[in-house]
Tab-separated table of C-alpha atoms and ligand atoms in Angstrom:
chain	number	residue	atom	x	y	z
A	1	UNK	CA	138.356	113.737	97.262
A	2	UNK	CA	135.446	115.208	94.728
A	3	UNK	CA	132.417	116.477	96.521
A	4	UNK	CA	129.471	114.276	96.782
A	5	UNK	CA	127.275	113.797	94.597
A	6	UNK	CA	123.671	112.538	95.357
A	7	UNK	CA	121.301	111.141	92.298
A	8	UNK	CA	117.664	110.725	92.029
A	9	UNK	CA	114.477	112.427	91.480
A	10	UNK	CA	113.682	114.984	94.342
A	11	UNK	CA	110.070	113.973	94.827
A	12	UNK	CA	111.118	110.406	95.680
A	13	UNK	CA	111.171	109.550	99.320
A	14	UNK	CA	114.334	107.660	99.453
A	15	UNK	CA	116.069	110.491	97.833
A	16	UNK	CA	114.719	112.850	100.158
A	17	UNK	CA	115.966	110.771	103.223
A	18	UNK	CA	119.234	110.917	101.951
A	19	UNK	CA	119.142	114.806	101.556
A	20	UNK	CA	117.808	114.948	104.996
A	21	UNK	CA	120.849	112.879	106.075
A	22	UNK	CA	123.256	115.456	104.282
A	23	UNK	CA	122.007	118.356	105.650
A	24	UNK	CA	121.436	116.950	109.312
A	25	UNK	CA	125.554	115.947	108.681
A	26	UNK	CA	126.100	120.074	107.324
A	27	UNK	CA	127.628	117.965	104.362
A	28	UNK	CA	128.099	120.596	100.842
A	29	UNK	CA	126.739	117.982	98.119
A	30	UNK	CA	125.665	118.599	94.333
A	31	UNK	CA	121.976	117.079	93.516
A	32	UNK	CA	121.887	115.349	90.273
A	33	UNK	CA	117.837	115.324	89.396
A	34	UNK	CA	117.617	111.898	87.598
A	35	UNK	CA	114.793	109.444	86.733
A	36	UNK	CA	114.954	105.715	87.703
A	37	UNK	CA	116.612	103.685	85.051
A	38	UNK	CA	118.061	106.842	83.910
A	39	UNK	CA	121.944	106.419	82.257
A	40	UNK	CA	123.334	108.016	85.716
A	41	UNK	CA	121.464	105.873	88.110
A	42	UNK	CA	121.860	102.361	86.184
A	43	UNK	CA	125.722	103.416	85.885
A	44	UNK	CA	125.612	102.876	89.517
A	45	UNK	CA	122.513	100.912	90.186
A	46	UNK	CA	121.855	97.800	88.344
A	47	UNK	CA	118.365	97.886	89.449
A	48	UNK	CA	117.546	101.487	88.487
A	49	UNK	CA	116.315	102.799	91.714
A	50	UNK	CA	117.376	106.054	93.299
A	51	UNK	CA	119.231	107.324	94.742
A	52	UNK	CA	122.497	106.390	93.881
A	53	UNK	CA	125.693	108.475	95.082
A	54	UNK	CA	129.310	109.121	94.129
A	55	UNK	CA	131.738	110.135	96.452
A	56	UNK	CA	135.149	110.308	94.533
A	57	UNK	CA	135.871	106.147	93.764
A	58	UNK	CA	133.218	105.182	95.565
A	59	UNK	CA	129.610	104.589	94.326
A	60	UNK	CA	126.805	103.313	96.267
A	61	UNK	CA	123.201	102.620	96.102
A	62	UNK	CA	120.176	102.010	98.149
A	63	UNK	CA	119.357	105.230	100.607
A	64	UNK	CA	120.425	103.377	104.159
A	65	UNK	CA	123.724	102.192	102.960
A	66	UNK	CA	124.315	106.022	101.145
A	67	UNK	CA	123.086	107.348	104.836
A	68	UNK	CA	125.423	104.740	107.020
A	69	UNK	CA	128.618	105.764	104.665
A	70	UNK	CA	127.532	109.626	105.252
A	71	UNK	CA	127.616	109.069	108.704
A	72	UNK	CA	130.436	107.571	108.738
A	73	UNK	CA	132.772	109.605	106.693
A	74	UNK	CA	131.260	112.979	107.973
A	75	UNK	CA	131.337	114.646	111.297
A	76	UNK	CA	128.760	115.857	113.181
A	77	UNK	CA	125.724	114.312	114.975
A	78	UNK	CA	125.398	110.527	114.851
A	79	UNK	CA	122.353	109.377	112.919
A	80	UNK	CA	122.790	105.499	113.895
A	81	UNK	CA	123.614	105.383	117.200
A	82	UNK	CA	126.581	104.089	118.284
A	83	UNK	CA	125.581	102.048	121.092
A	84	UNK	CA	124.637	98.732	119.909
A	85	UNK	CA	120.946	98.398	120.986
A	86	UNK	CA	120.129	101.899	119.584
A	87	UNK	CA	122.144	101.523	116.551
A	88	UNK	CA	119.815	98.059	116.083
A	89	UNK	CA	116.845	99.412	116.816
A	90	UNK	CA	117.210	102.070	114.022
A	91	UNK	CA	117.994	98.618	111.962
A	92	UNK	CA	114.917	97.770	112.848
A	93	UNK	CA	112.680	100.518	112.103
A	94	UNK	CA	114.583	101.112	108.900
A	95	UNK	CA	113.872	97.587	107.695
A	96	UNK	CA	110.756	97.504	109.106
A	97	UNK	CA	109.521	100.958	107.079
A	98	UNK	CA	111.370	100.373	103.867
A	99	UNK	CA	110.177	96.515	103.950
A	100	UNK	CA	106.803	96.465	105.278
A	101	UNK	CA	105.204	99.655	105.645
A	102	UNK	CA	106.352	101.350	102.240
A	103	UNK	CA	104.678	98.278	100.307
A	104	UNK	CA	101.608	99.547	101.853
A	105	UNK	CA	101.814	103.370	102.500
A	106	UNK	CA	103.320	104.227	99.416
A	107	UNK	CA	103.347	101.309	96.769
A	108	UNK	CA	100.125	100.381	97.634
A	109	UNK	CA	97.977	103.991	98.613
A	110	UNK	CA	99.600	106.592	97.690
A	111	UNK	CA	100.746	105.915	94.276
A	112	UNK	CA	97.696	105.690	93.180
A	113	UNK	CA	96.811	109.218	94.038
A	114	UNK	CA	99.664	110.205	92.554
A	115	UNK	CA	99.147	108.940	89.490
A	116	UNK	CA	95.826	108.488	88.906
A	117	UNK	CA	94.376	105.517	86.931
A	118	UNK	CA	90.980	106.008	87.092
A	119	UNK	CA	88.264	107.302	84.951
A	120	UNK	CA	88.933	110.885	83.908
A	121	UNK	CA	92.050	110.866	85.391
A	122	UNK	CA	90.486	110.232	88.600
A	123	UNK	CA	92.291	108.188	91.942
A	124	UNK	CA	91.612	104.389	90.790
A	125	UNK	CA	89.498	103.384	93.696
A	126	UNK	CA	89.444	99.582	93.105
A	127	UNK	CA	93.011	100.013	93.711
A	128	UNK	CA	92.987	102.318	97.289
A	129	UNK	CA	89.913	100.950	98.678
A	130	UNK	CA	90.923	97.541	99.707
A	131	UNK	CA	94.010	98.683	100.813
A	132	UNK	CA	92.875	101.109	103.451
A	133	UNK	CA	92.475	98.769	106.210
A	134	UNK	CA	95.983	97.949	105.882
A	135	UNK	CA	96.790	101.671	105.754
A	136	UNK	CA	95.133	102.320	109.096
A	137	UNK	CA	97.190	99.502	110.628
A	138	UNK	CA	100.412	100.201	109.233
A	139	UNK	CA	99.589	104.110	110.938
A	140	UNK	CA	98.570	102.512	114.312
A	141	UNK	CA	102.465	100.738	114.844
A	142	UNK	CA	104.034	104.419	113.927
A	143	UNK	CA	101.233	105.667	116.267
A	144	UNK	CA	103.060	103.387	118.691
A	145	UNK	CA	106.232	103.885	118.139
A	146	UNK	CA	106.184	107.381	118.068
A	147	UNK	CA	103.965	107.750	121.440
A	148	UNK	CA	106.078	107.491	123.990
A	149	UNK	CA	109.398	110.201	123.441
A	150	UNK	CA	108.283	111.744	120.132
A	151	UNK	CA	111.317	109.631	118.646
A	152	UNK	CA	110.944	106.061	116.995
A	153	UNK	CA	114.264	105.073	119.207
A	154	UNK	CA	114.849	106.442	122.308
A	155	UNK	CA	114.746	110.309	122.702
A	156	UNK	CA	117.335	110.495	119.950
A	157	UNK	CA	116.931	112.083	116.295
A	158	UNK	CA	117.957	109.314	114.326
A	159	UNK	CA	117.894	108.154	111.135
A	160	UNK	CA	114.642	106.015	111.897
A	161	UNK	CA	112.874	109.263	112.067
A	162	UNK	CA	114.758	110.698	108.900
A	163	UNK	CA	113.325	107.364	106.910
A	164	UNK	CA	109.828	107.489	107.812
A	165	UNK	CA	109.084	111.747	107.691
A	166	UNK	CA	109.162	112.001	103.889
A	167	UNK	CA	106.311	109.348	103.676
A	168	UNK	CA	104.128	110.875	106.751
A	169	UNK	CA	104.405	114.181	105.012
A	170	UNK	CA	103.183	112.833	101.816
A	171	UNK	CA	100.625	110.598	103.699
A	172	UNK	CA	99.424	114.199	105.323
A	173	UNK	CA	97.929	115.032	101.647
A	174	UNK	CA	95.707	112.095	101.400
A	175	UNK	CA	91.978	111.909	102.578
A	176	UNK	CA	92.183	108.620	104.686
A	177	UNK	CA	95.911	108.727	105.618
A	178	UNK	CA	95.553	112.434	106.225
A	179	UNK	CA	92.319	112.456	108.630
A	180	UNK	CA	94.254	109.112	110.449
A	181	UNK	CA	97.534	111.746	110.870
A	182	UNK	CA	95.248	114.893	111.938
A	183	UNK	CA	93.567	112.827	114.570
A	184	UNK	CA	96.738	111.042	116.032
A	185	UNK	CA	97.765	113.563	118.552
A	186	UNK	CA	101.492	111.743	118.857
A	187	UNK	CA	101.529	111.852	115.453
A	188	UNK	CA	100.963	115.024	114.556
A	189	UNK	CA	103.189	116.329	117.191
A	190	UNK	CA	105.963	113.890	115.906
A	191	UNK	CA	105.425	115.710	112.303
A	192	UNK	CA	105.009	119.281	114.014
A	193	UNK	CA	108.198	118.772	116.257
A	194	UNK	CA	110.548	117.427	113.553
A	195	UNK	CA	108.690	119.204	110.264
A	196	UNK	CA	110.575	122.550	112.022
A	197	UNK	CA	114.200	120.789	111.646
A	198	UNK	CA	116.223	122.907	108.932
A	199	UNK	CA	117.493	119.672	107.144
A	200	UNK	CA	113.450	117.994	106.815
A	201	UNK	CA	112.463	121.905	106.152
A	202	UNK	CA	114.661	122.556	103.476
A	203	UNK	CA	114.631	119.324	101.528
A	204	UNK	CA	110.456	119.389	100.907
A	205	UNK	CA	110.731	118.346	97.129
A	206	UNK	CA	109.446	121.590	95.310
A	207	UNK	CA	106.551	121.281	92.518
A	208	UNK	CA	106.717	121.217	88.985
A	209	UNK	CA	105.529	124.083	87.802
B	1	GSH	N1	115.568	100.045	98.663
B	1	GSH	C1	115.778	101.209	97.827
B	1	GSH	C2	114.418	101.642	97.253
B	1	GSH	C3	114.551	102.804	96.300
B	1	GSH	C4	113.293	102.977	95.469
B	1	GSH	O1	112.381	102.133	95.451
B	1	GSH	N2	113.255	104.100	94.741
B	1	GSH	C5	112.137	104.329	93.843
B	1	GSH	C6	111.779	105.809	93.799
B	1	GSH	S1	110.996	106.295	95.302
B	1	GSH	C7	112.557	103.886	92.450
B	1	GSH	O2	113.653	104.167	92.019
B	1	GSH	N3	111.650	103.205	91.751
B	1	GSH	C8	111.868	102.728	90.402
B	1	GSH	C9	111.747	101.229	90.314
B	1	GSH	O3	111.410	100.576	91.323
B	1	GSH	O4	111.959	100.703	89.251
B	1	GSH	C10	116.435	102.325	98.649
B	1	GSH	O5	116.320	102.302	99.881
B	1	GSH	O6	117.109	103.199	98.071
């Protein structure tokens, strides 16, 4: 079978998942540095999002499916569980993120620092402001669920953890989001602990220079 080949912009979260969840898996993959509704992505992706991957015949989209069939067809640690209460309660904190708490923590805050809208370029504050409470609680149920074993399920590195690190990392750089992180002791150890991990360590999307 051709080697696997992973599409999307680096800087994107979901992409970076996915990366996280090859290396994790020691899988030998080619990165193909694409834009959303890019030619390569909508070949695969009706939608336009990234990633999308091809593996020989078979082409996939959205990052949890991509990360279930590298599982899957790869050896090497499990990132769902295979028991059926820890492989649904990765379910659940993957739905839960990519459903909920991405609307808020990324769509909603961080974009908008990202790409500023503002006056002279500056963060659109009309936009973040209102926002922030939201922000704060959306922090408080990772705060939670990351309190008790440094994991989100069990004391297992799963691919709940790989799905929400990207965004906590980015969160990290913000002034609300950031000072919420520095003063969460079980988060920042979360970040700390797992930040050291070769495959989230190697896979921080570099900047354009
Ligand atoms: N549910 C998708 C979401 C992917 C997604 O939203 N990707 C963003 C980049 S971070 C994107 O392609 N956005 C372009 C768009 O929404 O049109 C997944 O898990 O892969």
């Amino acid at each position: 079978m051709d080697g696997l080949i992973l599409i999307g912009v680096p800087a994107s979260t979901y992409v970076r998942v996915c990366r996280i969840a090859l290396a994790e898996k020691g899988v030998t993959y080619e990165l193909v540095p694409a834009r959303p509704h890019s030619p390569d992505v909508t070949a695969i992706n009706p939608l336009g999002k990234v990633p999308v991957m091809r593996h020989g015949s078979v082409t996939l989209s959205e990052s949890s499916a991509i990360a279930r069939y590298i599982d899957q067809v790869f050896p090497g640690p499990a990132l769902f569980p295979t028991d059926p209460v820890g492989n649904a309660y990765t379910e659940q904190w993957v739905s839960r993120v990519n459903s909920s708490l991405d609307l808020v923590l990324v769509r909603q805050y961080l974009i908008p620092y990202i790409f500023p809208g503002g006056p002279d370029g500056a963060p659109d504050r009309s936009k973040i402001d209102p926002v922030i409470p939201a922000v704060t609680k959306a922090l408080e149920l990772v705060q939670t669920g990351v309190a008790a074993t440094g994991h989100l399920v069990g004391d297992q590195f799963t691919f709940a953890d790989i799905n929400l690190i990207p965004i906590l990392e980015y969160l990290q750089m913000t002034p609300e989001a950031g000072s919420f992180i520095a003063q969460s002791q079980p988060i920042q150890s979360y970040l700390k602990r797992h930040a050291a991990r070769e495959s989230v360590a190697s896979t921080v999307a570099k900047r354009a220079a």
